XYZ file of N, CA and C in Angstrom:
720
model
N 83.764 32.998 9.977
C 83.162 33.289 9.203
C 81.751 31.770 9.080
N 82.201 30.741 8.856
C 81.809 29.637 7.904
C 81.674 28.979 9.364
N 81.951 29.022 10.678
C 81.823 28.048 12.012
C 79.916 28.865 11.807
N 79.959 30.482 11.807
C 78.843 31.313 12.519
C 77.678 30.562 11.765
N 77.747 30.290 9.850
C 77.121 30.451 9.557
C 76.483 29.147 9.747
N 77.504 27.850 9.877
C 77.438 26.599 10.081
C 75.888 26.876 11.260
N 76.682 27.030 12.898
C 75.694 27.688 13.549
C 74.784 27.610 13.618
N 74.486 28.982 12.753
C 73.175 29.454 12.388
C 72.252 28.793 11.885
N 72.690 27.839 10.747
C 72.357 27.244 10.020
C 71.462 26.018 10.897
N 72.750 25.142 11.972
C 71.668 24.126 12.557
C 71.091 25.010 14.048
N 70.874 25.890 13.943
C 70.145 26.805 14.697
C 69.017 27.280 13.948
N 68.726 27.274 13.428
C 67.322 26.888 12.697
C 66.875 25.429 12.092
N 67.633 25.181 11.617
C 67.045 23.712 11.142
C 66.212 22.676 12.902
N 66.859 23.466 13.923
C 66.223 23.173 15.169
C 65.124 23.573 15.033
N 64.835 24.256 15.108
C 63.214 25.006 15.144
C 62.167 24.191 14.153
N 62.335 23.235 13.363
C 61.245 23.149 12.226
C 60.885 21.584 12.848
N 60.211 21.553 12.429
C 59.527 19.835 12.934
C 60.320 18.399 12.330
N 60.755 19.069 11.041
C 60.988 17.765 10.512
C 62.796 17.264 10.526
N 63.064 18.665 11.237
C 64.920 18.274 11.738
C 65.186 16.688 11.659
N 64.705 16.455 12.967
C 64.411 15.098 13.620
C 63.993 13.913 12.606
N 63.016 13.990 12.413
C 62.261 13.458 11.343
C 62.991 12.609 9.976
N 63.672 14.038 9.372
C 64.884 13.722 8.611
C 65.983 12.812 9.138
N 66.632 13.512 10.101
C 67.239 12.751 10.653
C 67.552 11.403 10.485
N 66.372 10.662 11.413
C 65.647 9.632 11.357
C 65.655 9.286 9.921
N 64.841 9.086 9.425
C 65.226 8.767 7.964
C 66.509 8.955 7.069
N 67.418 9.427 7.474
C 68.934 9.701 6.785
C 70.124 8.756 7.933
N 69.336 8.281 9.019
C 70.295 6.980 9.877
C 69.237 5.899 9.444
N 68.114 5.912 8.834
C 68.227 4.262 8.528
C 68.640 3.855 6.830
N 68.512 4.852 6.545
C 68.663 4.951 5.031
C 70.126 4.731 4.772
N 71.173 5.232 5.405
C 72.443 4.746 5.776
C 72.437 3.789 6.776
N 72.045 2.855 7.626
C 72.197 1.584 8.482
C 71.916 0.388 7.116
N 70.680 1.048 6.331
C 70.638 0.026 5.222
C 70.972 -0.285 3.974
N 72.035 0.576 3.752
C 73.137 0.896 2.828
C 74.197 -0.093 3.760
N 74.673 0.251 4.502
C 75.402 -0.710 5.546
C 74.971 -2.020 5.566
N 73.554 -2.578 5.744
C 73.203 -4.171 5.472
C 73.655 -4.652 4.030
N 72.965 -3.865 3.164
C 73.240 -4.464 2.003
C 74.235 -4.301 1.473
N 75.706 -3.705 1.670
C 76.615 -3.704 1.618
C 77.605 -4.873 2.408
N 76.793 -5.552 4.064
C 77.421 -6.644 4.193
C 76.155 -7.737 3.366
N 75.867 -7.724 2.822
C 75.256 -9.297 2.221
C 74.191 -9.697 2.912
N 74.011 -8.249 3.666
C 72.315 -8.854 4.239
C 72.387 -9.942 5.489
N 73.794 -9.310 5.995
C 74.187 -10.035 7.681
C 73.295 -9.491 8.361
N 72.821 -10.510 9.054
C 72.359 -9.893 10.381
C 72.828 -9.372 11.531
N 74.128 -9.460 11.663
C 74.740 -8.728 12.845
C 74.794 -7.500 12.304
N 74.318 -6.969 11.001
C 74.941 -5.408 10.494
C 73.187 -5.148 9.822
N 72.290 -5.644 11.826
C 70.991 -5.382 11.004
C 70.954 -3.703 11.042
N 69.972 -3.266 10.054
C 69.764 -1.653 9.397
C 69.300 -0.688 10.728
N 68.382 -1.453 11.476
C 67.918 -0.846 13.057
C 68.788 -0.214 13.787
N 69.650 -1.240 13.771
C 70.541 -1.367 15.126
C 71.765 -0.202 14.612
N 71.992 -0.141 13.739
C 73.330 1.158 12.794
C 72.378 1.956 13.439
N 70.961 2.565 12.359
C 70.120 3.745 12.670
C 70.251 4.545 14.547
N 70.079 3.436 15.365
C 69.909 3.575 16.727
C 71.362 4.048 17.354
N 72.453 3.865 16.908
C 73.658 4.102 17.347
C 74.067 5.212 16.532
N 73.033 5.596 15.203
C 73.834 6.962 14.193
C 73.127 7.820 15.499
N 72.083 7.909 15.107
C 71.297 8.770 15.818
C 71.285 9.105 17.413
N 71.902 8.199 18.138
C 72.585 7.962 19.918
C 73.476 8.943 20.036
N 74.407 8.917 18.582
C 75.779 10.216 18.543
C 75.318 11.419 18.328
N 74.951 11.326 17.550
C 74.432 12.618 17.151
C 73.488 13.029 18.239
N 71.890 12.600 18.598
C 71.842 13.322 19.834
C 72.958 13.479 20.893
N 73.504 13.267 21.111
C 75.138 13.121 22.292
C 76.001 14.238 21.684
N 75.742 14.636 20.567
C 77.210 15.497 20.270
C 76.432 16.877 19.861
N 74.721 16.324 19.772
C 74.449 18.052 19.361
C 73.665 18.221 20.795
N 73.538 17.341 21.845
C 72.940 17.881 23.080
C 71.575 17.676 23.277
N 71.056 17.056 22.345
C 69.254 16.484 22.028
C 68.996 16.460 23.369
N 67.862 16.753 23.701
C 67.118 15.143 24.803
C 66.185 14.714 23.801
N 65.820 13.472 24.105
C 64.841 12.616 23.823
C 63.128 13.779 23.738
N 63.493 14.407 24.393
C 61.713 14.893 24.513
C 61.349 16.324 22.948
N 62.703 16.859 22.325
C 63.123 17.644 21.732
C 63.545 16.516 20.398
N 63.466 15.267 20.642
C 63.893 14.713 19.364
C 62.197 13.720 19.108
N 61.813 13.685 19.996
C 60.411 12.644 19.720
C 59.277 13.552 19.187
N 59.519 15.092 19.379
C 58.006 15.676 18.873
C 59.122 16.145 17.388
N 60.106 16.217 16.961
C 60.104 16.185 15.597
C 59.598 14.790 14.665
N 60.002 13.324 15.316
C 60.447 12.756 14.789
C 58.881 11.315 14.752
N 57.867 12.243 16.194
C 56.591 11.413 16.127
C 55.679 10.658 15.022
N 55.958 11.533 14.020
C 55.678 10.827 12.586
C 55.585 9.478 12.701
N 56.803 9.254 12.723
C 57.958 7.459 12.604
C 56.895 6.751 14.192
N 56.672 7.277 14.517
C 55.877 6.740 15.779
C 54.412 6.482 15.712
N 53.619 7.483 14.659
C 52.622 7.138 14.215
C 52.267 5.909 13.271
N 52.831 5.937 12.698
C 53.098 5.374 12.022
C 53.344 3.733 12.145
N 53.918 3.631 13.393
C 53.853 1.923 14.241
C 52.850 1.519 13.365
N 51.683 2.491 14.192
C 50.526 1.847 14.232
C 49.387 0.897 12.965
N 49.612 1.955 11.791
C 48.993 1.468 10.790
C 50.018 0.352 9.900
N 51.279 0.446 10.496
C 52.325 -0.533 9.674
C 51.736 -2.183 10.411
N 51.673 -1.340 11.650
C 50.978 -3.104 12.583
C 49.884 -3.645 11.838
N 49.007 -3.126 11.403
C 47.799 -3.530 11.432
C 48.309 -3.959 9.926
N 48.956 -3.648 8.932
C 49.139 -3.347 7.571
C 49.613 -5.162 7.753
N 50.525 -5.300 8.680
C 51.036 -7.053 9.256
C 49.689 -7.753 9.009
N 49.140 -7.320 9.336
C 47.316 -8.763 9.436
C 47.346 -8.939 8.017
N 47.881 -8.849 6.581
C 47.764 -9.009 5.144
C 47.837 -10.604 5.072
N 48.927 -10.423 5.197
C 49.552 -11.983 5.710
C 48.995 -12.822 6.468
N 48.821 -12.529 7.428
C 47.763 -13.263 7.948
C 46.223 -13.728 7.102
N 45.646 -12.865 6.520
C 44.360 -12.877 5.836
C 45.004 -14.348 4.833
N 45.895 -13.592 3.974
C 46.329 -14.243 2.933
C 47.240 -15.753 3.316
N 47.249 -16.065 4.484
C 47.843 -17.318 4.577
C 46.616 -18.361 5.584
N 45.695 -17.526 5.332
C 44.516 -18.368 6.738
C 44.200 -19.937 6.238
N 44.581 -20.355 4.699
C 44.383 -21.638 4.570
C 45.723 -22.752 5.462
N 46.912 -22.257 5.154
C 47.899 -22.536 5.802
C 47.762 -22.388 7.545
N 46.948 -21.380 7.962
C 46.918 -21.267 9.308
C 45.903 -22.647 9.368
N 45.154 -23.088 8.903
C 44.405 -23.663 9.487
C 44.590 -25.184 10.008
N 45.737 -25.131 8.850
C 46.435 -26.579 8.533
C 47.163 -26.805 9.884
N 47.731 -25.871 10.309
C 48.709 -26.148 11.642
C 48.208 -25.278 12.879
N 46.895 -24.949 13.004
C 46.421 -24.419 14.391
C 47.044 -24.652 15.338
N 46.710 -26.371 15.090
C 47.232 -26.497 16.743
C 48.983 -26.280 17.104
N 49.814 -26.935 16.074
C 51.094 -26.559 16.143
C 51.781 -25.071 16.889
N 51.326 -23.977 15.976
C 50.813 -22.401 16.377
C 50.852 -22.236 17.030
N 49.480 -22.849 17.677
C 48.816 -22.361 19.680
C 49.969 -22.657 20.353
N 50.253 -24.161 20.436
C 51.051 -24.061 21.078
C 52.376 -23.791 21.192
N 52.849 -22.955 20.394
C 53.578 -22.472 20.075
C 53.724 -21.065 20.638
N 52.599 -20.406 20.486
C 52.302 -18.930 20.865
C 52.770 -19.145 22.228
N 51.598 -20.096 22.615
C 51.050 -20.268 23.753
C 52.918 -20.091 25.247
N 53.112 -20.837 24.487
C 55.073 -21.325 24.688
C 56.027 -20.104 24.418
N 55.805 -19.623 23.495
C 56.615 -18.075 23.404
C 56.043 -17.104 24.528
N 55.245 -16.635 24.213
C 54.048 -15.551 24.908
C 54.617 -16.054 26.077
N 54.063 -17.207 26.980
C 54.394 -16.852 28.359
C 55.939 -17.020 28.716
N 56.791 -17.926 27.946
C 58.193 -17.701 27.872
C 58.685 -16.148 28.462
N 58.300 -15.723 27.229
C 58.964 -14.570 27.082
C 58.381 -13.236 27.597
N 57.041 -13.637 29.194
C 56.890 -12.778 29.806
C 57.508 -13.165 31.662
N 57.325 -14.618 31.481
C 57.631 -15.047 32.557
C 59.161 -14.895 32.924
N 60.413 -15.275 31.746
C 61.385 -15.570 31.835
C 62.462 -13.846 32.722
N 61.269 -12.828 31.609
C 62.251 -11.084 31.757
C 61.345 -11.322 33.747
N 60.266 -11.151 33.914
C 60.191 -10.867 34.874
C 60.651 -11.978 36.541
N 61.157 -13.462 36.019
C 62.100 -13.315 36.987
C 63.676 -13.147 36.823
N 63.835 -12.584 36.158
C 65.264 -12.312 35.667
C 65.093 -10.740 36.566
N 63.742 -9.692 36.670
C 63.588 -8.531 37.054
C 63.542 -8.735 38.544
N 63.213 -10.199 38.488
C 62.380 -10.469 40.540
C 64.312 -10.623 41.288
N 64.755 -11.050 40.541
C 66.307 -11.699 40.847
C 67.172 -10.177 41.058
N 66.886 -9.377 40.174
C 67.782 -7.894 40.541
C 66.860 -7.159 41.216
N 65.925 -7.721 41.726
C 65.127 -7.336 43.029
C 64.885 -5.506 42.082
N 64.118 -5.711 40.602
C 63.855 -4.191 40.293
C 62.657 -3.810 40.747
N 61.976 -2.345 40.811
C 60.632 -2.445 41.162
C 59.737 -2.477 40.695
N 58.341 -1.875 41.002
C 57.036 -2.853 40.430
C 57.319 -1.640 39.254
N 56.983 -0.650 38.993
C 57.414 0.217 37.416
C 58.496 -0.300 36.676
N 59.613 -0.750 37.070
C 60.546 -1.212 36.016
C 59.745 -2.872 35.673
N 59.012 -3.590 36.359
C 58.813 -5.046 35.731
C 57.464 -4.662 35.137
N 56.707 -3.707 35.376
C 55.889 -3.412 34.616
C 56.075 -2.621 33.200
N 56.935 -2.138 33.221
C 57.695 -1.878 31.442
C 58.436 -3.085 30.877
N 59.394 -3.736 31.208
C 59.361 -4.966 31.644
C 58.577 -6.302 31.007
N 57.535 -6.423 31.075
C 56.313 -7.404 30.912
C 56.158 -7.612 29.447
N 56.008 -6.710 29.062
C 55.259 -6.467 27.266
C 56.634 -6.573 26.037
N 58.294 -6.702 26.479
C 58.975 -6.066 26.004
C 58.444 -7.228 24.760
N 58.226 -8.160 24.481
C 58.484 -9.174 23.132
C 57.206 -8.623 22.118
N 56.102 -8.190 22.865
C 55.288 -7.866 21.463
C 55.695 -6.238 20.684
N 55.003 -5.986 19.924
C 55.072 -4.858 19.068
C 54.950 -3.290 19.581
N 55.535 -2.790 19.112
C 55.753 -1.160 20.297
C 54.677 -0.918 20.253
N 53.515 -0.754 19.444
C 52.383 -0.141 19.924
C 51.485 -0.614 20.794
N 50.988 -1.603 20.481
C 50.738 -2.665 22.099
C 51.416 -2.412 23.177
N 52.893 -2.958 22.936
C 53.621 -2.692 24.388
C 53.539 -1.459 24.987
N 53.522 -0.691 24.030
C 53.581 0.781 25.458
C 52.016 0.994 25.663
N 50.758 0.391 24.785
C 49.455 0.690 26.108
C 49.469 -0.175 27.183
N 50.136 -1.543 26.764
C 50.052 -2.742 28.269
C 50.993 -1.893 28.995
N 52.099 -1.187 28.655
C 53.181 -0.792 30.290
C 52.107 -0.176 30.837
N 50.974 1.456 29.780
C 50.981 2.074 30.272
C 50.069 1.872 31.391
N 48.982 0.515 30.882
C 47.843 -0.119 31.949
C 48.124 -0.311 32.867
N 49.401 -1.103 33.240
C 50.123 -2.065 34.290
C 50.769 -0.968 35.330
N 51.179 0.042 34.812
C 51.681 1.007 35.345
C 53.315 1.855 35.412
N 53.508 0.917 34.395
C 55.182 0.527 33.770
C 55.603 2.565 32.651
N 56.795 2.749 32.715
C 57.144 3.826 32.341
C 57.337 3.629 30.341
N 56.066 4.162 29.914
C 56.595 3.920 28.017
C 57.677 3.519 27.716
N 57.992 4.603 27.939
C 59.623 5.646 27.360
C 60.731 4.210 27.451
N 61.090 3.618 28.686
C 61.859 2.752 28.994
C 60.858 0.892 28.406
N 59.829 1.086 28.156
C 59.206 0.015 27.397
C 59.233 -0.200 25.867
N 59.786 0.967 25.582
C 59.858 1.011 24.621
C 61.333 0.989 23.969
N 62.440 1.485 24.331
C 63.944 1.132 24.470
C 63.854 -0.474 24.641
N 63.012 -1.221 25.511
C 63.386 -2.640 25.318
C 62.615 -3.403 23.843
N 61.473 -3.452 23.906
C 60.979 -3.287 22.681
C 61.762 -3.751 21.593
N 62.471 -2.662 20.892
C 63.631 -2.011 20.400
C 65.095 -2.862 20.276
N 65.622 -3.272 21.920
C 66.950 -4.276 22.373
C 66.265 -5.378 21.998
N 64.587 -5.629 22.061
C 64.146 -7.152 22.032
C 64.969 -7.358 20.508
N 63.860 -6.599 19.183
C 63.617 -6.825 18.335
C 65.512 -7.097 17.950
N 65.902 -6.128 18.106
C 67.083 -5.847 17.174
C 68.394 -7.102 18.128
N 68.029 -7.944 19.238
C 68.680 -8.888 19.190
C 68.434 -9.767 18.591
N 66.956 -10.328 18.648
C 66.165 -11.720 17.597
C 66.287 -11.604 16.640
N 66.755 -9.726 15.764
C 67.262 -9.886 14.548
C 68.237 -10.957 14.136
N 69.194 -10.418 15.229
C 70.921 -10.577 14.567
C 70.696 -12.142 15.159
N 69.882 -12.667 16.170
C 69.960 -14.319 16.766
C 69.480 -15.178 16.131
N 68.287 -14.411 15.666
C 67.372 -15.832 14.929
C 67.886 -16.564 14.108
N 68.796 -15.967 12.994
C 69.266 -17.106 11.712
C 70.391 -18.619 12.201
N 71.589 -17.491 13.025
C 72.114 -18.162 13.276
C 72.343 -19.782 14.459
N 70.969 -18.754 15.062
C 70.600 -20.020 16.377
C 69.510 -20.836 15.776
N 68.679 -20.514 14.898
C 67.862 -21.467 14.367
C 68.314 -22.985 13.511
N 69.448 -21.970 12.869
C 70.138 -22.590 11.775
C 70.798 -24.033 12.671
N 71.616 -24.166 14.461
C 71.798 -24.780 14.920
C 71.149 -25.203 15.374
N 70.011 -24.861 15.457
C 68.671 -26.154 16.455
C 68.343 -26.917 15.211
N 69.226 -26.585 13.767
C 68.489 -27.478 12.674
C 67.001 -27.595 12.624
N 66.368 -26.375 12.443
C 65.447 -26.066 12.492
C 65.145 -25.526 10.922
N 64.619 -26.608 10.029
C 64.576 -25.949 8.492
C 63.422 -25.103 7.929
N 61.910 -25.806 9.074
C 60.603 -25.269 7.838
C 60.643 -23.704 8.106
N 60.373 -23.092 6.777
C 60.121 -22.000 7.197
C 59.235 -21.533 7.738
N 57.684 -21.949 7.749
C 56.676 -21.666 8.977
C 57.183 -21.877 10.792
N 57.466 -22.747 10.813
C 58.192 -22.278 12.091
C 59.831 -21.636 12.520
N 60.760 -21.076 11.659
C 61.337 -20.221 11.703
C 60.910 -19.028 11.523
N 60.234 -18.798 11.001
C 59.269 -17.346 10.951
C 57.844 -16.804 12.113
N 57.613 -18.367 12.472
C 56.679 -18.054 13.242
C 57.259 -17.561 15.222
N 58.567 -18.440 14.922
C 58.924 -17.812 16.306
C 59.721 -16.783 16.056
N 59.923 -16.266 15.048
C 60.727 -14.788 15.284
C 60.026 -13.811 15.591
N 58.603 -14.178 14.805
C 57.679 -13.084 14.777
C 57.078 -13.149 16.521
N 57.253 -14.411 17.147
C 56.592 -13.991 18.839
C 57.849 -13.344 19.381
N 58.959 -13.648 19.343
C 59.919 -13.417 19.746
C 60.808 -12.489 20.036
N 60.176 -11.033 18.240
C 60.937 -10.196 18.540
C 60.145 -9.512 17.168
N 59.002 -9.423 17.313
C 57.482 -8.540 16.916
C 58.362 -8.015 15.302
N 58.034 -6.856 15.292
C 58.360 -6.464 13.724
C 59.974 -6.303 13.209
N 60.471 -5.637 14.272
C 62.292 -5.853 13.803
C 62.735 -7.512 12.692
N 62.121 -8.586 13.862
C 62.618 -9.763 13.711
C 61.717 -10.032 12.471
N 60.216 -9.632 12.225
C 59.586 -9.889 11.119
C 60.366 -9.351 9.792
N 60.433 -8.212 10.001
C 61.347 -7.671 8.813
C 62.466 -8.197 8.457
N 62.820 -9.139 9.398
C 64.641 -9.985 9.135
C 63.689 -11.101 8.189
N 62.646 -11.646 8.908
C 62.146 -13.118 7.632
C 61.808 -12.801 7.063
N 60.969 -11.978 6.484
C 61.180 -11.011 5.344
C 62.161 -10.963 4.373
N 63.034 -10.626 4.618
C 64.505 -10.760 4.169
C 65.202 -12.020 3.897
N 64.493 -12.735 4.671
C 65.472 -14.546 4.088
C 64.673 -15.354 3.419
N 63.205 -15.616 3.584
C 62.499 -15.971 3.122
C 60.805 -15.092 3.284
N 60.129 -15.480 1.984
C 58.393 -15.113 2.310
C 57.337 -15.890 3.495
N 57.936 -16.796 2.827
C 57.158 -17.766 3.629
C 57.026 -17.564 5.117
N 58.779 -17.375 5.782
C 58.723 -17.415 6.940
C 58.199 -15.372 7.247
N 58.675 -15.143 6.893
C 57.589 -13.268 6.354
C 56.615 -13.692 7.552
N 55.544 -13.855 6.431
C 53.863 -14.594 6.340
C 53.611 -14.956 8.000
N 54.253 -15.514 7.551
C 54.243 -16.941 9.433
C 55.019 -15.603 10.448
N 56.171 -15.206 10.657
C 56.202 -14.109 11.481
C 55.550 -13.053 11.739
N 54.716 -12.363 10.722
C 53.366 -11.044 10.746
C 52.479 -12.140 11.974
N 52.287 -13.314 11.076
C 50.648 -13.989 11.757
C 51.682 -14.169 13.881
N 52.955 -14.320 13.738
C 53.478 -14.643 15.339
C 53.713 -13.074 16.001
N 53.693 -12.418 15.267
C 53.944 -11.018 15.829
C 52.184 -10.811 16.125
N 51.249 -10.726 15.124
C 49.929 -10.147 15.747
C 49.281 -11.273 16.412
N 49.390 -12.164 16.820
C 48.574 -12.935 17.974
C 49.247 -12.756 18.823
N 50.957 -12.955 19.313
C 51.712 -12.555 20.407
C 51.016 -11.004 20.928
N 50.988 -9.952 20.154
C 49.817 -8.858 20.509
C 48.974 -9.195 21.493
N 47.941 -9.793 20.463
C 46.878 -10.206 21.192
C 46.919 -10.920 23.197
N 47.880 -12.309 22.598
C 47.660 -12.447 23.514
C 48.583 -12.219 24.567
N 49.890 -11.199 24.769
C 50.182 -10.609 25.616
C 49.666 -10.133 26.533
N 48.528 -9.113 25.242
C 47.372 -8.120 25.945
C 46.702 -9.151 27.156
N 46.420 -10.125 27.683
C 45.844 -10.868 28.088
C 46.883 -11.090 28.834
N 48.311 -11.855 29.015
C 48.671 -12.419 29.830
C 49.274 -11.785 30.408
N 50.198 -10.871 30.123
C 51.172 -9.766 30.490
C 50.776 -9.496 31.974
N 49.531 -8.729 32.342
C 48.435 -7.913 33.441
C 48.316 -9.679 34.895
N 48.113 -10.563 34.166
C 47.845 -11.801 34.991
C 49.265 -12.132 35.228
N 50.018 -12.487 34.514
C 51.288 -12.998 34.598
C 51.833 -11.482 35.960
N 52.202 -11.167 35.529
C 52.872 -9.731 36.531
C 52.202 -9.828 37.614
N 50.630 -9.991 38.334
C 50.038 -9.455 39.652
C 50.636 -11.024 40.066
N 51.556 -12.141 39.620
C 51.507 -13.298 40.452
C 52.599 -13.149 41.257
N 53.733 -12.071 40.277
C 54.859 -11.845 40.515
C 55.312 -10.267 41.669
N 53.584 -9.619 42.364
C 53.905 -7.987 42.696
C 52.967 -8.653 44.508
């Protein structure tokens, strides 16, 4: 009887639009709680944990991605305003940006080009098709922009979204130990580099470590989104 009630309850909940939005928020809250319990270590990235939890839930319940996205698309919608809000750190740090504009521009061009060229070289080595290459090219920029770039280049937006999230998670995990190993102590350089390489997830990690790093990560993410929209089509054309 109890099992029947549970099945009926599940059937009722799956009819509502808020089920997967609620599941997404709960998964993130669990990930954030584990992250805090682990003393904010990067290996316990809350986004990675939330993705793993949701993957298990979707697999166990036999829910396809289309059904999940229909319920959780509000989160996708909020990515746009959240990205625009990251322009505030850019405005607040305009004076500091002016004093370091040349090194930051050099780092931006180097980082953005490296991200696009390196992934296309790897894709070419493994003989991936044009759709996959178009999906891979913008993987280091923030999701709303990356999906738009991917669509305009003939890529698959769903694949791009997955690659963007994976890039951000890996970047957020490795950035602190890697930069410590390289001896980079300047919070501006640390933040800007992770913003260019690992977009919003890396920026969130930078804010957890240091406010200055977070502000420069927001700048790096925003500027890289603009530059990637310009150079990704040009570089991809060279590989086709």
